[in-house]
């Protein structure tokens, strides 16, 4: 079936270091969404990217959508302990014949930050 | 408070029990979803409802039975579950299912299910 691959699965950083998680799809995506789930919490929507090559920023977070709309990345500059959690990407397949509403979630990248 | 309320937050049940999970959204959304999240697997979509009509059923075992009486309420009825069904069950809603930009998910806090 359709898959969205996300790497790395885990990332441990020292506070102040940068962090990046990557999402890759074998098929073209119509859009991609990013969610954050704090430990013990539920996923919370961060952002959606729609256009080829799109770059969006939220304070220390930078989101990119690849030119071919098959990959995306989330980069956090100078991590803080509040960034701890699991970051999920969710891609909507462009020409998915079944449910067009089905977002395909990556497995997530679990970020831990040492103070 | 996300606007999507799930009850109960924790549930322990035996394999022969029948129980239900409840979800209510106060966002005026038209679509509601059930997801399963376990330690080893990513978010697995179980069911999707659009305006009370089931539009997606991802090969979910029949021991899970959804019900959507109106666009604000969603239930997941559970019976004769297996220990491997122990997981966090997340309800979500979105404005629409198929409209790009309107299918952003708002999740509830989840119901942590343990099957003994």
Short mmCIF file of N, CA and C in Angstrom, two decimals, chain B residues 21-116:
data_model
loop_
_atom_site.label_atom_id
_atom_site.label_comp_id
_atom_site.label_asym_id
_atom_site.label_seq_id
_atom_site.Cartn_x
_atom_site.Cartn_y
_atom_site.Cartn_z
N UNK B 21 -16.52 3.50 23.36
CA UNK B 21 -15.79 4.76 23.45
C UNK B 21 -16.66 5.83 22.80
N UNK B 22 -16.60 7.02 23.41
CA UNK B 22 -17.42 8.12 22.92
C UNK B 22 -16.56 9.30 22.53
N UNK B 23 -16.97 9.96 21.46
CA UNK B 23 -16.27 11.17 21.01
C UNK B 23 -17.31 12.22 20.66
N UNK B 24 -17.03 13.45 21.06
CA UNK B 24 -17.92 14.57 20.75
C UNK B 24 -17.08 15.75 20.30
N UNK B 25 -17.48 16.36 19.20
CA UNK B 25 -16.74 17.53 18.73
C UNK B 25 -17.66 18.76 18.73
N UNK B 26 -17.05 19.88 19.16
CA UNK B 26 -17.79 21.13 19.29
C UNK B 26 -17.29 22.17 18.29
N UNK B 27 -16.75 21.68 17.17
CA UNK B 27 -16.10 22.58 16.21
C UNK B 27 -16.95 22.83 14.97
N UNK B 28 -18.09 22.18 14.88
CA UNK B 28 -18.92 22.34 13.68
C UNK B 28 -18.35 21.64 12.46
N UNK B 29 -17.48 20.66 12.69
CA UNK B 29 -16.87 19.93 11.58
C UNK B 29 -17.84 18.91 10.99
N UNK B 30 -17.58 18.55 9.74
CA UNK B 30 -18.43 17.58 9.05
C UNK B 30 -17.86 16.18 9.03
N UNK B 31 -16.60 16.02 9.35
CA UNK B 31 -15.96 14.72 9.27
C UNK B 31 -15.40 14.30 10.62
N UNK B 32 -15.53 13.01 10.91
CA UNK B 32 -14.98 12.46 12.15
C UNK B 32 -14.27 11.16 11.86
N UNK B 33 -13.26 10.87 12.68
CA UNK B 33 -12.37 9.75 12.41
C UNK B 33 -12.08 8.98 13.70
N UNK B 34 -11.80 7.70 13.55
CA UNK B 34 -11.19 6.90 14.61
C UNK B 34 -9.81 6.44 14.13
N UNK B 35 -8.79 6.70 14.98
CA UNK B 35 -7.44 6.22 14.74
C UNK B 35 -7.03 5.32 15.90
N UNK B 36 -6.17 4.34 15.58
CA UNK B 36 -5.56 3.51 16.61
C UNK B 36 -4.07 3.82 16.64
N UNK B 37 -3.54 4.02 17.85
CA UNK B 37 -2.12 4.27 18.00
C UNK B 37 -1.55 3.29 19.01
N UNK B 38 -0.67 2.42 18.56
CA UNK B 38 -0.02 1.48 19.47
C UNK B 38 1.48 1.77 19.47
N UNK B 39 2.17 1.14 20.41
CA UNK B 39 3.58 1.44 20.61
C UNK B 39 4.40 1.14 19.36
N UNK B 40 4.03 0.12 18.63
CA UNK B 40 4.86 -0.34 17.53
C UNK B 40 4.40 0.16 16.17
N UNK B 41 3.26 0.76 16.08
CA UNK B 41 2.74 1.14 14.76
C UNK B 41 2.39 2.62 14.71
N UNK B 42 2.48 3.19 13.54
CA UNK B 42 2.08 4.59 13.41
C UNK B 42 0.58 4.73 13.56
N UNK B 43 0.10 5.91 13.42
CA UNK B 43 -1.33 6.16 13.51
C UNK B 43 -2.05 5.38 12.42
N UNK B 44 -2.94 4.49 12.82
CA UNK B 44 -3.68 3.68 11.88
C UNK B 44 -5.11 4.19 11.78
N UNK B 45 -5.49 4.58 10.60
CA UNK B 45 -6.86 5.02 10.38
C UNK B 45 -7.79 3.82 10.43
N UNK B 46 -8.85 3.94 11.21
CA UNK B 46 -9.82 2.85 11.32
C UNK B 46 -11.08 3.18 10.52
N UNK B 47 -11.69 4.29 10.83
CA UNK B 47 -12.97 4.65 10.20
C UNK B 47 -13.02 6.15 9.94
N UNK B 48 -13.74 6.50 8.87
CA UNK B 48 -13.98 7.90 8.56
C UNK B 48 -15.47 8.09 8.31
N UNK B 49 -16.02 9.13 8.89
CA UNK B 49 -17.41 9.49 8.65
C UNK B 49 -17.47 10.90 8.11
N UNK B 50 -18.28 11.07 7.08
CA UNK B 50 -18.54 12.40 6.54
C UNK B 50 -20.04 12.64 6.61
N UNK B 51 -20.44 13.62 7.37
CA UNK B 51 -21.87 13.91 7.55
C UNK B 51 -22.65 12.65 7.89
N UNK B 52 -22.15 11.95 8.88
CA UNK B 52 -22.77 10.76 9.44
C UNK B 52 -22.74 9.54 8.53
N UNK B 53 -22.12 9.65 7.37
CA UNK B 53 -22.03 8.51 6.47
C UNK B 53 -20.61 7.95 6.51
N UNK B 54 -20.52 6.63 6.72
CA UNK B 54 -19.19 6.02 6.75
C UNK B 54 -18.60 6.02 5.35
N UNK B 55 -17.42 6.60 5.21
CA UNK B 55 -16.80 6.69 3.89
C UNK B 55 -15.49 5.92 3.82
N UNK B 56 -15.07 5.37 4.94
CA UNK B 56 -13.82 4.64 4.95
C UNK B 56 -13.88 3.59 6.05
N UNK B 57 -13.47 2.38 5.70
CA UNK B 57 -13.37 1.31 6.69
C UNK B 57 -12.12 0.53 6.32
N UNK B 58 -11.07 0.77 7.06
CA UNK B 58 -9.77 0.23 6.68
C UNK B 58 -9.55 -1.19 7.18
N UNK B 59 -10.33 -2.12 6.69
CA UNK B 59 -10.14 -3.53 7.03
C UNK B 59 -10.03 -3.74 8.52
N UNK B 60 -10.91 -3.12 9.24
CA UNK B 60 -10.92 -3.23 10.70
C UNK B 60 -11.75 -4.45 11.10
N UNK B 61 -11.24 -5.26 12.07
CA UNK B 61 -12.01 -6.43 12.50
C UNK B 61 -13.40 -6.04 12.99
N UNK B 62 -14.33 -6.96 12.82
CA UNK B 62 -15.73 -6.67 13.15
C UNK B 62 -15.96 -6.52 14.65
N UNK B 63 -14.98 -6.86 15.46
CA UNK B 63 -15.15 -6.65 16.91
C UNK B 63 -15.12 -5.16 17.26
N UNK B 64 -14.75 -4.32 16.28
CA UNK B 64 -14.85 -2.88 16.42
C UNK B 64 -16.03 -2.41 15.56
N UNK B 65 -16.98 -1.74 16.17
CA UNK B 65 -18.17 -1.32 15.44
C UNK B 65 -18.41 0.17 15.66
N UNK B 66 -18.26 0.99 14.63
CA UNK B 66 -18.46 2.43 14.81
C UNK B 66 -19.92 2.81 14.66
N UNK B 67 -20.23 3.95 15.24
CA UNK B 67 -21.59 4.50 15.10
C UNK B 67 -21.48 6.01 15.10
N UNK B 68 -22.16 6.64 14.17
CA UNK B 68 -22.13 8.10 14.08
C UNK B 68 -23.57 8.60 13.97
N UNK B 69 -24.22 8.87 15.10
CA UNK B 69 -25.63 9.27 15.07
C UNK B 69 -25.87 10.67 14.50
N UNK B 70 -24.86 11.52 14.60
CA UNK B 70 -24.94 12.86 14.00
C UNK B 70 -23.52 13.36 13.81
N UNK B 71 -23.37 14.50 13.19
CA UNK B 71 -22.03 14.96 12.81
C UNK B 71 -21.18 15.41 14.00
N UNK B 72 -21.77 15.47 15.19
CA UNK B 72 -21.02 15.89 16.36
C UNK B 72 -20.59 14.74 17.25
N UNK B 73 -21.16 13.57 17.04
CA UNK B 73 -20.91 12.44 17.93
C UNK B 73 -20.44 11.22 17.16
N UNK B 74 -19.50 10.53 17.77
CA UNK B 74 -18.96 9.30 17.17
C UNK B 74 -18.69 8.32 18.29
N UNK B 75 -19.10 7.07 18.05
CA UNK B 75 -18.87 6.03 19.04
C UNK B 75 -18.05 4.92 18.40
N UNK B 76 -17.34 4.20 19.27
CA UNK B 76 -16.67 2.97 18.86
C UNK B 76 -17.08 1.89 19.84
N UNK B 77 -17.89 0.96 19.36
CA UNK B 77 -18.37 -0.12 20.21
C UNK B 77 -17.38 -1.28 20.13
N UNK B 78 -17.07 -1.80 21.31
CA UNK B 78 -16.03 -2.82 21.43
C UNK B 78 -16.62 -4.10 22.01
N UNK B 79 -16.32 -5.23 21.40
CA UNK B 79 -16.78 -6.49 21.98
C UNK B 79 -15.83 -7.62 21.59
N UNK B 80 -15.64 -8.51 22.55
CA UNK B 80 -14.74 -9.66 22.42
C UNK B 80 -13.39 -9.26 21.84
N UNK B 81 -12.79 -8.26 22.49
CA UNK B 81 -11.48 -7.78 22.03
C UNK B 81 -10.37 -8.73 22.44
N UNK B 82 -9.22 -8.55 21.81
CA UNK B 82 -8.04 -9.34 22.09
C UNK B 82 -7.01 -8.46 22.80
N UNK B 83 -6.09 -9.06 23.53
CA UNK B 83 -5.05 -8.25 24.20
C UNK B 83 -4.27 -7.36 23.24
N UNK B 84 -4.09 -7.81 22.00
CA UNK B 84 -3.35 -6.99 21.03
C UNK B 84 -4.12 -5.75 20.59
N UNK B 85 -5.38 -5.65 20.99
CA UNK B 85 -6.17 -4.45 20.71
C UNK B 85 -5.89 -3.34 21.71
N UNK B 86 -5.11 -3.64 22.73
CA UNK B 86 -4.73 -2.62 23.71
C UNK B 86 -3.94 -1.52 22.99
N UNK B 87 -4.40 -0.29 23.14
CA UNK B 87 -3.78 0.82 22.40
C UNK B 87 -4.43 2.12 22.85
N UNK B 88 -3.95 3.21 22.28
CA UNK B 88 -4.58 4.51 22.45
C UNK B 88 -5.50 4.72 21.25
N UNK B 89 -6.78 4.95 21.51
CA UNK B 89 -7.74 5.18 20.44
C UNK B 89 -8.03 6.67 20.38
N UNK B 90 -7.71 7.24 19.24
CA UNK B 90 -7.84 8.68 19.06
C UNK B 90 -9.00 9.00 18.14
N UNK B 91 -9.81 9.91 18.58
CA UNK B 91 -10.87 10.45 17.72
C UNK B 91 -10.35 11.76 17.15
N UNK B 92 -10.74 12.06 15.94
CA UNK B 92 -10.37 13.33 15.33
C UNK B 92 -11.53 13.85 14.50
N UNK B 93 -11.50 15.13 14.24
CA UNK B 93 -12.50 15.71 13.35
C UNK B 93 -11.79 16.68 12.40
N UNK B 94 -12.44 16.94 11.27
CA UNK B 94 -11.94 17.94 10.34
C UNK B 94 -13.15 18.60 9.67
N UNK B 95 -12.91 19.73 9.11
CA UNK B 95 -13.99 20.48 8.47
C UNK B 95 -14.63 19.65 7.35
N UNK B 96 -13.78 19.10 6.51
CA UNK B 96 -14.23 18.24 5.42
C UNK B 96 -13.26 17.07 5.33
N UNK B 97 -13.63 16.08 4.54
CA UNK B 97 -12.73 14.95 4.31
C UNK B 97 -11.87 15.17 3.08
N UNK B 98 -12.50 15.62 1.98
CA UNK B 98 -11.83 15.60 0.69
C UNK B 98 -11.33 16.93 0.18
N UNK B 99 -11.57 17.98 0.91
CA UNK B 99 -11.16 19.31 0.43
C UNK B 99 -9.80 19.65 1.02
N UNK B 100 -8.81 19.80 0.16
CA UNK B 100 -7.47 20.13 0.62
C UNK B 100 -7.50 21.45 1.37
N UNK B 101 -6.87 21.46 2.52
CA UNK B 101 -6.89 22.66 3.34
C UNK B 101 -7.98 22.61 4.38
N UNK B 102 -9.00 21.81 4.12
CA UNK B 102 -10.09 21.68 5.07
C UNK B 102 -10.09 20.32 5.74
N UNK B 103 -9.02 19.54 5.50
CA UNK B 103 -8.96 18.22 6.12
C UNK B 103 -7.88 18.16 7.19
N UNK B 104 -7.57 19.29 7.78
CA UNK B 104 -6.66 19.31 8.92
C UNK B 104 -7.36 18.68 10.10
N UNK B 105 -6.67 17.77 10.78
CA UNK B 105 -7.26 17.00 11.86
C UNK B 105 -7.09 17.68 13.22
N UNK B 106 -8.18 17.72 13.97
CA UNK B 106 -8.13 18.10 15.38
C UNK B 106 -8.40 16.84 16.18
N UNK B 107 -7.43 16.44 16.98
CA UNK B 107 -7.54 15.19 17.73
C UNK B 107 -8.08 15.44 19.13
N UNK B 108 -8.78 14.43 19.64
CA UNK B 108 -9.12 14.41 21.04
C UNK B 108 -7.93 13.89 21.85
N UNK B 109 -8.10 13.86 23.16
CA UNK B 109 -7.01 13.45 24.04
C UNK B 109 -6.78 11.94 24.02
N UNK B 110 -7.74 11.19 23.49
CA UNK B 110 -7.57 9.75 23.36
C UNK B 110 -8.19 8.96 24.49
N UNK B 111 -8.47 7.70 24.20
CA UNK B 111 -8.94 6.75 25.21
C UNK B 111 -7.92 5.62 25.26
N UNK B 112 -7.28 5.47 26.42
CA UNK B 112 -6.26 4.43 26.59
C UNK B 112 -6.97 3.14 26.96
N UNK B 113 -6.93 2.16 26.06
CA UNK B 113 -7.64 0.89 26.27
C UNK B 113 -6.66 -0.22 26.61
N UNK B 114 -6.96 -0.94 27.66
CA UNK B 114 -6.20 -2.13 28.04
C UNK B 114 -7.13 -3.33 28.05
N UNK B 115 -6.78 -4.34 27.28
CA UNK B 115 -7.59 -5.55 27.22
C UNK B 115 -6.85 -6.68 27.95
N UNK B 116 -7.49 -7.20 28.96
CA UNK B 116 -6.84 -8.24 29.78
C UNK B 116 -7.20 -9.64 29.28
#
